[in-house]
Amino acid sequence: MSDVSQSPLLRNFVDGRFVSGEREFDDVNPADGTVIARVTEAGAQLVNDAVIAARKAVLGEWGRSGVRQRAALLYKIAEGIEARFDEFVRAESDDTGKPRALASRLDVPRAAANFRAFADLIKTAPLEAFDTETPDGKLALNYAVRKPVGVVAIITPWNLPLLLLTWKLAPALACGNAIVVKPSEETPASATLLAEVMRDAGVPNGVFNLVHGFGEGSTGEYLVSHPDINAVTFTGESRTGSAIMKACAPGLKSVSFELGGKNPAIVFADCDRDETIAQLGDGIFLNTGQVCLCAERVYVERPILEWFVSAMKRKAESLKIGWPAENDTQLGPLISTPHREKVLSYFRMARELGATIVTGGGVPEFGDARDHGAYVQPTILTGLPESSCCVTDEIFGPVCHVAPFDAEEQAVAMANDTKYGLAASIWTNDVKRAHRVARQMNVGITWVNCWFLRDLRTPFGGVGLSGIGREGGMHSLNFYSELNNICIKISG
Ligand code: NAD
Ligand code: 6OD
């Protein structure tokens, strides 16, 4: 049992100061269930203070700051993250249970890269200009200028906490907005550390505010329904997106939503077999399957079905499940025991529906403190009808269902038969087929012979229940700024 009184206290950051909120809650390490910190929850008053501080910053010098000044600040924040790299890795890994090796390779470098990418982009972002012929035969010049939206609320989930927060924060700052962030209640640590980095980098008071707490009936809801927020950018579950949209409707706040997925992978018989197993293996199991882009539905061309299932089984069984701090650990726990209960409930339903559990389907036993954690076995299912809830619902764990197909059109139809539409992957060496099939995918992102290969300038987002809008590159700059078109008649 951990001694809660000895746990550090993670506080809110408002108007340049760390402040306590109304109540406290536990921050739990899902690897062994220990309380690693206490967190102070921001109530309605503190959320209001944060929004007021942000508004003051937008109306003040920050709102008039130039692009070069903001870009320089973003580079400094990137350096600040790198200077405290190990602390970020530890914070992220202790909160989520993800292997430190993964946080070192993915989450923390991407956080720094997000700031650099948007610092680079804002310096060179083009603006539109048109010569316009006027009815009286003269000329007018139309040109657009970019202005901040104002106060932006950022709400983020627990699966890639720092990566996803900075993915939105960096462009929002680059465009000159002031921000109020609410990270997931499950993962408050890396955002708190980031507040220190922001302060030390010289981000002016009120420009970056952090409020901790829960969603409905708590900090998140207070924030998104606050009348002085101009825009809400949210990553999380589709259901939550719908609740947030409702809260934003009265003030017509603009929204950007990156939501859930039930992503298909289509594996053709001509694929590069070793590469497919290696990379799609990541695409199913990385971060214990808790990446919105993970493939939970895999369609395999029938002649290689048997090979695929046994090769992916070997891959799943080879993954080292362990303590997040151990260098060779490849799979940590799920985020929490309630989330594990949800994942296990799908395993139970799959069994009841007559699925074959090719591997996994249960909880690993360690005989040590990890038995108090939220571990689950990587799992492969076959034999379910496409209409079963295990094939239609986002499970968000290290699990996929594998089904055969006989013809390309059939694979496309099965892949697109979903209310979601975030990401798809296609595995083939036939380049014509790759283009043909990719264009038919009803998703925001299609990867061919790769997965989660990112270029931060590209559009990122989903269709259907997977999101509203696109972020990335110019798409982010356009969401986080207002364009004011100026039409000036040139007399002559
Ligand atoms: P969640 O929707 O439960 O919570 C996300 C955030 O929203 C948390 O900070 C939470 O406190 C807050 N929240 C909840 N209810 C709210 C409300 N009524 N008002 C304001 N805020 C509220 O999601 P989660 O369980 O943290 O994350 C997992 C989900 O996120 C999965 O569905 C996954 O697919 C999705 N996700 C999507 C992407 C993407 O890019 N499309 C990326 C990562 C995760
Ligand atoms: O890479 C990104 O920019 C991004 N938004 C990834 C989302 C991953 C979902 O879990």
mmCIF file of N, CA and C and ligand atoms in Angstrom, residues 155-160 164 182-186 213-217 219-222 224 234-241 243-244 257-261 291-293 394 396 422 460-462 466, ligand 1:
data_model
loop_
_atom_site.group_PDB
_atom_site.id
_atom_site.type_symbol
_atom_site.label_atom_id
_atom_site.label_comp_id
_atom_site.label_asym_id
_atom_site.label_seq_id
_atom_site.Cartn_x
_atom_site.Cartn_y
_atom_site.Cartn_z
ATOM 1 N N ILE A 155 -8.849 19.909 -24.717
ATOM 2 C CA ILE A 155 -9.234 18.784 -23.840
ATOM 3 C C ILE A 155 -8.609 17.522 -24.420
ATOM 4 N N THR A 156 -7.857 16.809 -23.609
ATOM 5 C CA THR A 156 -7.094 15.675 -24.165
ATOM 6 C C THR A 156 -7.335 14.372 -23.388
ATOM 7 N N PRO A 157 -7.057 13.236 -24.041
ATOM 8 C CA PRO A 157 -7.264 11.923 -23.420
ATOM 9 C C PRO A 157 -5.984 11.396 -22.768
ATOM 10 N N TRP A 158 -6.036 10.120 -22.357
ATOM 11 C CA TRP A 158 -4.949 9.570 -21.545
ATOM 12 C C TRP A 158 -3.978 8.703 -22.348
ATOM 13 N N ASN A 159 -4.251 8.423 -23.603
ATOM 14 C CA ASN A 159 -3.437 7.374 -24.249
ATOM 15 C C ASN A 159 -2.057 7.852 -24.696
ATOM 16 N N LEU A 160 -2.004 9.086 -25.253
ATOM 17 C CA LEU A 160 -0.705 9.676 -25.625
ATOM 18 C C LEU A 160 -0.753 11.106 -25.077
ATOM 19 N N LEU A 164 -0.442 14.335 -27.650
ATOM 20 C CA LEU A 164 -1.699 14.887 -28.163
ATOM 21 C C LEU A 164 -1.953 16.301 -27.665
ATOM 22 N N LYS A 182 -7.181 21.167 -20.383
ATOM 23 C CA LYS A 182 -7.565 20.188 -19.367
ATOM 24 C C LYS A 182 -7.137 18.798 -19.831
ATOM 25 N N PRO A 183 -6.077 18.270 -19.213
ATOM 26 C CA PRO A 183 -5.656 16.916 -19.595
ATOM 27 C C PRO A 183 -6.593 15.888 -18.950
ATOM 28 N N SER A 184 -6.455 14.651 -19.360
ATOM 29 C CA SER A 184 -7.270 13.596 -18.758
ATOM 30 C C SER A 184 -6.968 13.488 -17.266
ATOM 31 N N GLU A 185 -8.000 13.207 -16.511
ATOM 32 C CA GLU A 185 -7.849 12.990 -15.066
ATOM 33 C C GLU A 185 -6.942 11.794 -14.766
ATOM 34 N N GLU A 186 -6.800 10.889 -15.755
ATOM 35 C CA GLU A 186 -5.944 9.702 -15.553
ATOM 36 C C GLU A 186 -4.472 10.057 -15.697
ATOM 37 N N GLY A 213 -8.907 17.948 -13.623
ATOM 38 C CA GLY A 213 -10.203 17.477 -13.151
ATOM 39 C C GLY A 213 -10.822 16.508 -14.128
ATOM 40 N N PHE A 214 -12.092 16.223 -13.878
ATOM 41 C CA PHE A 214 -12.813 15.220 -14.654
ATOM 42 C C PHE A 214 -13.594 15.901 -15.789
ATOM 43 N N GLY A 215 -14.442 15.127 -16.454
ATOM 44 C CA GLY A 215 -15.185 15.658 -17.596
ATOM 45 C C GLY A 215 -16.551 16.175 -17.210
ATOM 46 N N GLU A 216 -17.548 15.287 -17.333
ATOM 47 C CA GLU A 216 -18.932 15.688 -17.095
ATOM 48 C C GLU A 216 -19.120 16.134 -15.641
ATOM 49 N N GLY A 217 -19.780 17.262 -15.441
ATOM 50 C CA GLY A 217 -20.062 17.760 -14.090
ATOM 51 C C GLY A 217 -18.814 18.240 -13.372
ATOM 52 N N THR A 219 -14.442 19.872 -14.202
ATOM 53 C CA THR A 219 -13.593 20.852 -14.882
ATOM 54 C C THR A 219 -13.819 20.912 -16.403
ATOM 55 N N GLY A 220 -13.871 19.745 -17.035
ATOM 56 C CA GLY A 220 -14.007 19.702 -18.503
ATOM 57 C C GLY A 220 -15.290 20.375 -18.948
ATOM 58 N N GLU A 221 -16.378 20.021 -18.284
ATOM 59 C CA GLU A 221 -17.673 20.596 -18.671
ATOM 60 C C GLU A 221 -17.698 22.101 -18.380
ATOM 61 N N TYR A 222 -17.141 22.515 -17.215
ATOM 62 C CA TYR A 222 -17.111 23.959 -16.910
ATOM 63 C C TYR A 222 -16.353 24.699 -18.016
ATOM 64 N N VAL A 224 -15.630 23.778 -21.317
ATOM 65 C CA VAL A 224 -16.187 23.862 -22.678
ATOM 66 C C VAL A 224 -17.484 24.661 -22.726
ATOM 67 N N PHE A 234 -10.611 19.048 -29.206
ATOM 68 C CA PHE A 234 -10.815 17.903 -28.316
ATOM 69 C C PHE A 234 -10.329 16.624 -28.974
ATOM 70 N N THR A 235 -9.649 15.805 -28.199
ATOM 71 C CA THR A 235 -9.338 14.442 -28.628
ATOM 72 C C THR A 235 -9.872 13.498 -27.575
ATOM 73 N N GLY A 236 -10.646 12.518 -27.994
ATOM 74 C CA GLY A 236 -11.193 11.552 -27.037
ATOM 75 C C GLY A 236 -12.281 10.731 -27.688
ATOM 76 N N GLU A 237 -13.155 10.210 -26.854
ATOM 77 C CA GLU A 237 -14.202 9.303 -27.345
ATOM 78 C C GLU A 237 -15.266 10.051 -28.140
ATOM 79 N N SER A 238 -15.853 9.362 -29.073
ATOM 80 C CA SER A 238 -16.884 9.971 -29.918
ATOM 81 C C SER A 238 -18.060 10.458 -29.070
ATOM 82 N N ARG A 239 -18.458 9.654 -28.074
ATOM 83 C CA ARG A 239 -19.585 10.039 -27.199
ATOM 84 C C ARG A 239 -19.294 11.358 -26.496
ATOM 85 N N THR A 240 -18.049 11.506 -26.031
ATOM 86 C CA THR A 240 -17.677 12.742 -25.338
ATOM 87 C C THR A 240 -17.702 13.911 -26.316
ATOM 88 N N GLY A 241 -17.257 13.664 -27.541
ATOM 89 C CA GLY A 241 -17.277 14.712 -28.570
ATOM 90 C C GLY A 241 -18.687 15.241 -28.753
ATOM 91 N N ALA A 243 -21.115 15.226 -26.513
ATOM 92 C CA ALA A 243 -21.497 16.036 -25.333
ATOM 93 C C ALA A 243 -20.848 17.417 -25.406
ATOM 94 N N ILE A 244 -19.604 17.461 -25.856
ATOM 95 C CA ILE A 244 -18.898 18.746 -25.933
ATOM 96 C C ILE A 244 -19.530 19.628 -27.014
ATOM 97 N N PHE A 257 -12.508 18.071 -33.628
ATOM 98 C CA PHE A 257 -12.644 16.832 -32.860
ATOM 99 C C PHE A 257 -11.829 15.704 -33.497
ATOM 100 N N GLU A 258 -10.958 15.093 -32.720
ATOM 101 C CA GLU A 258 -10.258 13.864 -33.138
ATOM 102 C C GLU A 258 -10.779 12.750 -32.226
ATOM 103 N N LEU A 259 -11.552 11.827 -32.779
ATOM 104 C CA LEU A 259 -12.340 10.911 -31.944
ATOM 105 C C LEU A 259 -11.937 9.446 -32.141
ATOM 106 N N GLY A 260 -12.837 8.565 -31.799
ATOM 107 C CA GLY A 260 -12.506 7.138 -31.798
ATOM 108 C C GLY A 260 -12.388 6.525 -33.185
ATOM 109 N N GLY A 261 -12.018 5.261 -33.208
ATOM 110 C CA GLY A 261 -11.888 4.567 -34.489
ATOM 111 C C GLY A 261 -12.107 3.071 -34.314
ATOM 112 N N VAL A 291 -4.014 3.175 -29.077
ATOM 113 C CA VAL A 291 -3.748 4.273 -30.000
ATOM 114 C C VAL A 291 -4.992 4.328 -30.876
ATOM 115 N N CYS A 292 -5.538 5.524 -31.055
ATOM 116 C CA CYS A 292 -6.796 5.631 -31.812
ATOM 117 C C CYS A 292 -6.652 5.065 -33.214
ATOM 118 N N LEU A 293 -5.405 4.968 -33.701
ATOM 119 C CA LEU A 293 -5.130 4.529 -35.070
ATOM 120 C C LEU A 293 -4.935 3.016 -35.180
ATOM 121 N N GLU A 394 -15.382 0.159 -30.814
ATOM 122 C CA GLU A 394 -13.972 0.404 -30.473
ATOM 123 C C GLU A 394 -13.720 -0.216 -29.096
ATOM 124 N N PHE A 396 -10.366 -0.603 -27.777
ATOM 125 C CA PHE A 396 -9.226 0.187 -27.283
ATOM 126 C C PHE A 396 -8.332 -0.629 -26.349
ATOM 127 N N LEU A 422 -11.488 6.648 -39.151
ATOM 128 C CA LEU A 422 -10.258 7.380 -38.821
ATOM 129 C C LEU A 422 -9.108 6.972 -39.748
ATOM 130 N N PHE A 460 -4.749 15.551 -40.656
ATOM 131 C CA PHE A 460 -4.983 14.461 -39.708
ATOM 132 C C PHE A 460 -6.383 14.615 -39.133
ATOM 133 N N GLY A 461 -7.173 13.563 -39.215
ATOM 134 C CA GLY A 461 -8.524 13.608 -38.660
ATOM 135 C C GLY A 461 -9.344 12.474 -39.219
ATOM 136 N N GLY A 462 -10.642 12.481 -38.905
ATOM 137 C CA GLY A 462 -11.449 11.353 -39.330
ATOM 138 C C GLY A 462 -12.787 11.768 -39.888
ATOM 139 N N SER A 466 -15.524 9.459 -36.232
ATOM 140 C CA SER A 466 -14.098 9.627 -35.892
ATOM 141 C C SER A 466 -13.641 11.077 -35.837
HETATM 142 P P1 NAD B 1 -12.710 10.519 -23.069
HETATM 143 O O1 NAD B 1 -13.577 11.071 -24.124
HETATM 144 O O2 NAD B 1 -13.318 9.704 -21.989
HETATM 145 O O3 NAD B 1 -11.938 11.701 -22.318
HETATM 146 C C1 NAD B 1 -11.150 12.618 -23.011
HETATM 147 C C2 NAD B 1 -11.103 13.927 -22.249
HETATM 148 O O4 NAD B 1 -12.406 14.510 -22.235
HETATM 149 C C3 NAD B 1 -10.697 13.793 -20.793
HETATM 150 O O5 NAD B 1 -9.866 14.880 -20.461
HETATM 151 C C4 NAD B 1 -12.026 13.890 -20.065
HETATM 152 O O6 NAD B 1 -11.926 14.339 -18.734
HETATM 153 C C5 NAD B 1 -12.751 14.899 -20.924
HETATM 154 N N1 NAD B 1 -14.206 14.872 -20.838
HETATM 155 C C6 NAD B 1 -15.017 13.816 -20.632
HETATM 156 N N2 NAD B 1 -16.313 14.215 -20.635
HETATM 157 C C7 NAD B 1 -16.313 15.554 -20.858
HETATM 158 C C8 NAD B 1 -17.335 16.539 -20.963
HETATM 159 N N3 NAD B 1 -18.631 16.226 -20.865
HETATM 160 N N4 NAD B 1 -16.982 17.821 -21.183
HETATM 161 C C9 NAD B 1 -15.671 18.160 -21.293
HETATM 162 N N5 NAD B 1 -14.660 17.267 -21.182
HETATM 163 C C10 NAD B 1 -14.974 15.981 -20.979
HETATM 164 O O7 NAD B 1 -11.561 9.714 -23.818
HETATM 165 P P2 NAD B 1 -10.404 8.842 -23.174
HETATM 166 O O8 NAD B 1 -11.023 7.603 -22.606
HETATM 167 O O9 NAD B 1 -9.566 9.705 -22.316
HETATM 168 O O10 NAD B 1 -9.511 8.473 -24.469
HETATM 169 C C11 NAD B 1 -9.733 7.376 -25.276
HETATM 170 C C12 NAD B 1 -10.538 7.742 -26.507
HETATM 171 O O11 NAD B 1 -9.879 8.775 -27.221
HETATM 172 C C13 NAD B 1 -10.680 6.608 -27.512
HETATM 173 O O12 NAD B 1 -11.995 6.608 -28.008
HETATM 174 C C14 NAD B 1 -9.708 6.974 -28.623
HETATM 175 O O13 NAD B 1 -9.998 6.441 -29.876
HETATM 176 C C15 NAD B 1 -9.833 8.455 -28.614
HETATM 177 N N6 NAD B 1 -8.663 9.087 -29.240
HETATM 178 C C16 NAD B 1 -8.783 9.612 -30.509
HETATM 179 C C17 NAD B 1 -7.661 10.192 -31.139
HETATM 180 C C18 NAD B 1 -7.732 10.767 -32.536
HETATM 181 O O14 NAD B 1 -6.774 11.406 -32.945
HETATM 182 N N7 NAD B 1 -8.786 10.559 -33.286
HETATM 183 C C19 NAD B 1 -6.456 10.230 -30.465
HETATM 184 C C20 NAD B 1 -6.375 9.672 -29.190
HETATM 185 C C21 NAD B 1 -7.486 9.109 -28.585
#
